[in-house]
Tab-separated table of C-alpha atoms in Angstrom:
chain	number	residue	atom	x	y	z
S	171	PHE	CA	29.262	-17.276	-36.938
S	172	PHE	CA	27.073	-15.401	-39.426
S	173	ARG	CA	26.115	-12.708	-36.930
S	174	ASP	CA	29.769	-11.739	-36.520
S	175	VAL	CA	29.969	-10.087	-39.950
S	176	CYS	CA	31.507	-6.684	-39.305
S	177	ILE	CA	30.894	-3.627	-41.451
S	178	VAL	CA	33.449	-0.846	-41.129
S	179	SER	CA	31.779	2.461	-40.332
S	180	MET	CA	32.922	5.678	-41.988
S	181	GLU	CA	33.080	8.498	-39.465
S	182	LEU	CA	32.313	12.043	-40.528
S	183	PRO	CA	34.717	14.756	-39.386
S	184	ALA	CA	33.239	16.579	-36.405
S	185	THR	CA	35.345	19.707	-36.853
S	186	VAL	CA	33.706	22.941	-37.908
S	187	PRO	CA	35.809	25.116	-40.241
S	188	HIS	CA	37.479	28.103	-38.595
S	189	GLY	CA	35.384	31.220	-39.005
S	190	PHE	CA	32.007	29.427	-39.057
S	191	THR	CA	31.497	29.741	-35.298
S	192	CYS	CA	30.689	32.911	-33.399
S	193	PRO	CA	33.543	33.931	-31.068
S	194	ILE	CA	30.945	34.867	-28.423
S	195	THR	CA	28.691	31.772	-28.442
S	196	TYR	CA	31.014	29.236	-30.112
S	197	ASP	CA	27.987	28.044	-32.108
S	198	ILE	CA	27.803	27.807	-35.891
S	199	MET	CA	26.511	31.152	-37.122
S	200	GLU	CA	23.095	31.420	-38.769
S	201	ASP	CA	23.088	35.184	-39.346
S	202	PRO	CA	26.745	36.309	-39.452
S	203	VAL	CA	27.525	40.025	-39.249
S	204	MET	CA	30.868	41.829	-39.307
S	205	LEU	CA	31.981	44.678	-37.046
S	206	ASP	CA	34.509	47.357	-37.892
S	207	ASP	CA	37.081	45.255	-36.011
S	208	GLY	CA	37.026	42.836	-38.975
S	209	HIS	CA	35.603	39.931	-36.945
S	210	THR	CA	32.336	38.163	-37.719
S	211	TYR	CA	29.751	37.383	-35.043
S	212	GLU	CA	26.278	35.892	-34.795
S	213	ARG	CA	23.855	38.821	-35.087
S	214	ALA	CA	21.850	37.971	-31.939
S	215	ALA	CA	25.035	37.503	-29.877
S	216	ILE	CA	26.631	40.828	-30.849
S	217	GLU	CA	23.302	42.647	-30.385
S	218	GLN	CA	23.116	41.202	-26.861
S	219	TRP	CA	26.751	42.270	-26.293
S	220	PHE	CA	25.861	45.876	-27.116
S	221	ARG	CA	22.557	45.756	-25.131
S	222	CYS	CA	24.612	44.800	-22.063
S	223	GLY	CA	26.366	48.163	-22.343
S	224	ASN	CA	29.576	47.024	-24.021
S	225	HIS	CA	31.085	49.488	-26.508
S	226	THR	CA	34.170	47.445	-27.373
S	227	SER	CA	34.962	44.575	-29.669
S	228	PRO	CA	34.588	41.205	-27.926
S	229	MET	CA	37.774	40.077	-29.688
S	230	THR	CA	40.083	43.090	-29.413
S	231	LEU	CA	38.424	44.983	-26.539
S	232	LEU	CA	39.010	48.165	-28.557
S	233	PRO	CA	36.151	50.657	-28.949
S	234	VAL	CA	33.900	49.983	-31.969
S	235	PRO	CA	30.662	51.506	-33.229
S	236	SER	CA	27.575	49.394	-32.542
S	237	SER	CA	26.770	49.122	-36.242
S	238	PHE	CA	27.560	46.012	-38.250
S	239	THR	CA	27.329	44.672	-41.793
S	240	PRO	CA	25.784	41.344	-42.859
S	241	ASN	CA	28.545	38.941	-43.899
S	242	HIS	CA	26.954	37.312	-46.954
S	243	THR	CA	30.179	35.528	-47.891
S	244	VAL	CA	30.427	33.672	-44.581
S	245	ARG	CA	26.693	32.929	-44.653
S	246	GLY	CA	27.045	31.399	-48.131
S	247	LEU	CA	30.095	29.357	-47.139
S	248	ILE	CA	28.295	28.001	-44.067
S	249	ALA	CA	25.261	27.073	-46.191
S	250	GLU	CA	27.505	25.238	-48.698
S	251	TRP	CA	29.333	23.444	-45.875
S	252	LYS	CA	26.038	22.324	-44.310
S	253	GLU	CA	24.724	21.070	-47.664
S	254	GLU	CA	27.953	19.145	-48.281
S	255	GLY	CA	27.555	17.585	-44.824
S	256	ARG	CA	24.007	16.509	-45.712
S	257	ARG	CA	25.278	15.003	-48.996
S	258	ILE	CA	27.980	13.097	-47.116
S	259	ILE	CA	25.444	11.759	-44.614
S	260	ARG	CA	23.120	10.619	-47.433
S	261	ALA	CA	26.029	8.972	-49.286
S	262	LYS	CA	27.206	7.287	-46.084
S	263	ALA	CA	23.711	5.909	-45.443
S	264	LYS	CA	23.559	4.558	-49.003
S	265	VAL	CA	26.978	2.898	-48.697
S	266	GLU	CA	26.026	1.370	-45.342
S	267	ALA	CA	22.754	0.016	-46.761
S	268	GLU	CA	24.591	-1.506	-49.735
S	269	ALA	CA	27.195	-3.009	-47.393
S	270	LYS	CA	24.462	-4.608	-45.278
S	271	LEU	CA	22.829	-6.062	-48.393
S	272	ASN	CA	26.186	-7.370	-49.609
S	273	ALA	CA	26.810	-8.925	-46.185
S	274	LEU	CA	23.406	-10.622	-46.342
S	275	VAL	CA	24.168	-11.942	-49.831
S	276	LEU	CA	27.516	-13.259	-48.625
S	277	VAL	CA	25.935	-14.935	-45.601
S	278	LEU	CA	23.280	-16.553	-47.813
S	279	VAL	CA	25.833	-17.772	-50.343
S	280	ILE	CA	28.045	-19.245	-47.627
S	281	ALA	CA	25.094	-20.803	-45.820
S	282	ILE	CA	23.695	-22.336	-48.992
S	283	ALA	CA	27.120	-23.500	-50.154
S	284	ILE	CA	27.888	-25.355	-46.917
S	285	GLY	CA	24.334	-26.642	-46.554
S	286	CYS	CA	23.961	-25.576	-42.951
S	287	SER	CA	20.872	-26.280	-40.879
S	288	TRP	CA	19.872	-22.617	-41.171
S	289	CYS	CA	19.241	-23.174	-44.908
S	290	ALA	CA	17.436	-26.433	-44.314
S	291	CYS	CA	14.649	-24.651	-42.458
S	292	PRO	CA	10.987	-25.181	-43.415
S	293	ALA	CA	10.153	-24.746	-47.078
S	294	GLY	CA	9.912	-21.141	-48.152
S	295	HIS	CA	12.343	-19.536	-45.745
S	296	VAL	CA	15.373	-19.851	-47.990
S	297	ARG	CA	13.329	-18.971	-51.049
S	298	THR	CA	12.039	-15.832	-49.323
S	299	LEU	CA	15.577	-14.742	-48.428
S	300	CYS	CA	16.883	-15.666	-51.885
S	301	ALA	CA	14.106	-13.657	-53.537
S	302	CYS	CA	15.693	-10.523	-52.084
S	303	VAL	CA	18.682	-11.118	-54.357
S	304	PRO	CA	17.832	-10.906	-58.069
S	305	CYS	CA	19.499	-13.445	-60.343
S	306	SER	CA	18.156	-14.427	-63.746
S	307	SER	CA	19.635	-17.946	-63.570
S	308	GLY	CA	17.521	-18.915	-60.554
S	309	SER	CA	20.392	-19.046	-58.111
S	310	VAL	CA	21.992	-16.738	-55.576
S	311	PRO	CA	24.887	-14.729	-57.047
S	312	SER	CA	28.163	-14.685	-55.189
S	313	LYS	CA	29.948	-11.334	-55.147
S	314	ALA	CA	33.278	-13.172	-55.369
S	315	GLY	CA	33.793	-13.980	-59.036
S	316	ASP	CA	30.091	-13.858	-59.992
S	317	VAL	CA	29.713	-17.556	-59.254
S	318	CYS	CA	26.109	-18.671	-58.789
S	319	VAL	CA	25.323	-21.280	-56.160
S	320	PRO	CA	22.033	-23.133	-56.794
S	321	CYS	CA	19.501	-22.910	-53.976
S	322	SER	CA	19.020	-26.256	-52.243
S	323	SER	CA	15.249	-25.731	-52.259
S	324	GLY	CA	14.919	-25.706	-56.038
S	325	SER	CA	13.304	-22.783	-57.786
S	326	ILE	CA	13.385	-19.205	-56.573
S	327	PRO	CA	10.186	-17.186	-56.861
S	328	SER	CA	10.351	-13.915	-58.753
S	329	LYS	CA	9.315	-11.968	-55.652
S	330	ALA	CA	9.080	-12.665	-51.931
S	331	GLY	CA	5.274	-12.870	-52.015
S	332	ASP	CA	5.364	-15.911	-54.366
S	333	VAL	CA	6.534	-18.243	-51.589
């Protein structure tokens, strides 16, 4: 019963914004450069294109000079997008950790409230689990209505090592 607690996972969008991938490699660009055709490419990919003897734009197939200009705007936008992705991943991990802790608290409160055999295990087990959940009144707080359910084992140590 208690192992069936389900936590809804938040999925991150897997789509890369248009213009962040090189039209030659289809990878996210690290060093974007722009040709006279107005398109932006990964520097290494367009250099390879020209080394292979191509003198045309990979997008328009029209002749273009083999010179290019660094696209600082696209590089900055990609860097911001990557940083935002890292922030989202960190926030997601924090939310998931808090959800797991809340699920544990809920399981403990329910188990203690119904007096199941899991809570009636050898002395110290419940106190060790309860010590993970701080409560100044010496009982396990319930997230629903801030009701505190007294532990069946009596006092709760201030930290898990006091058991």
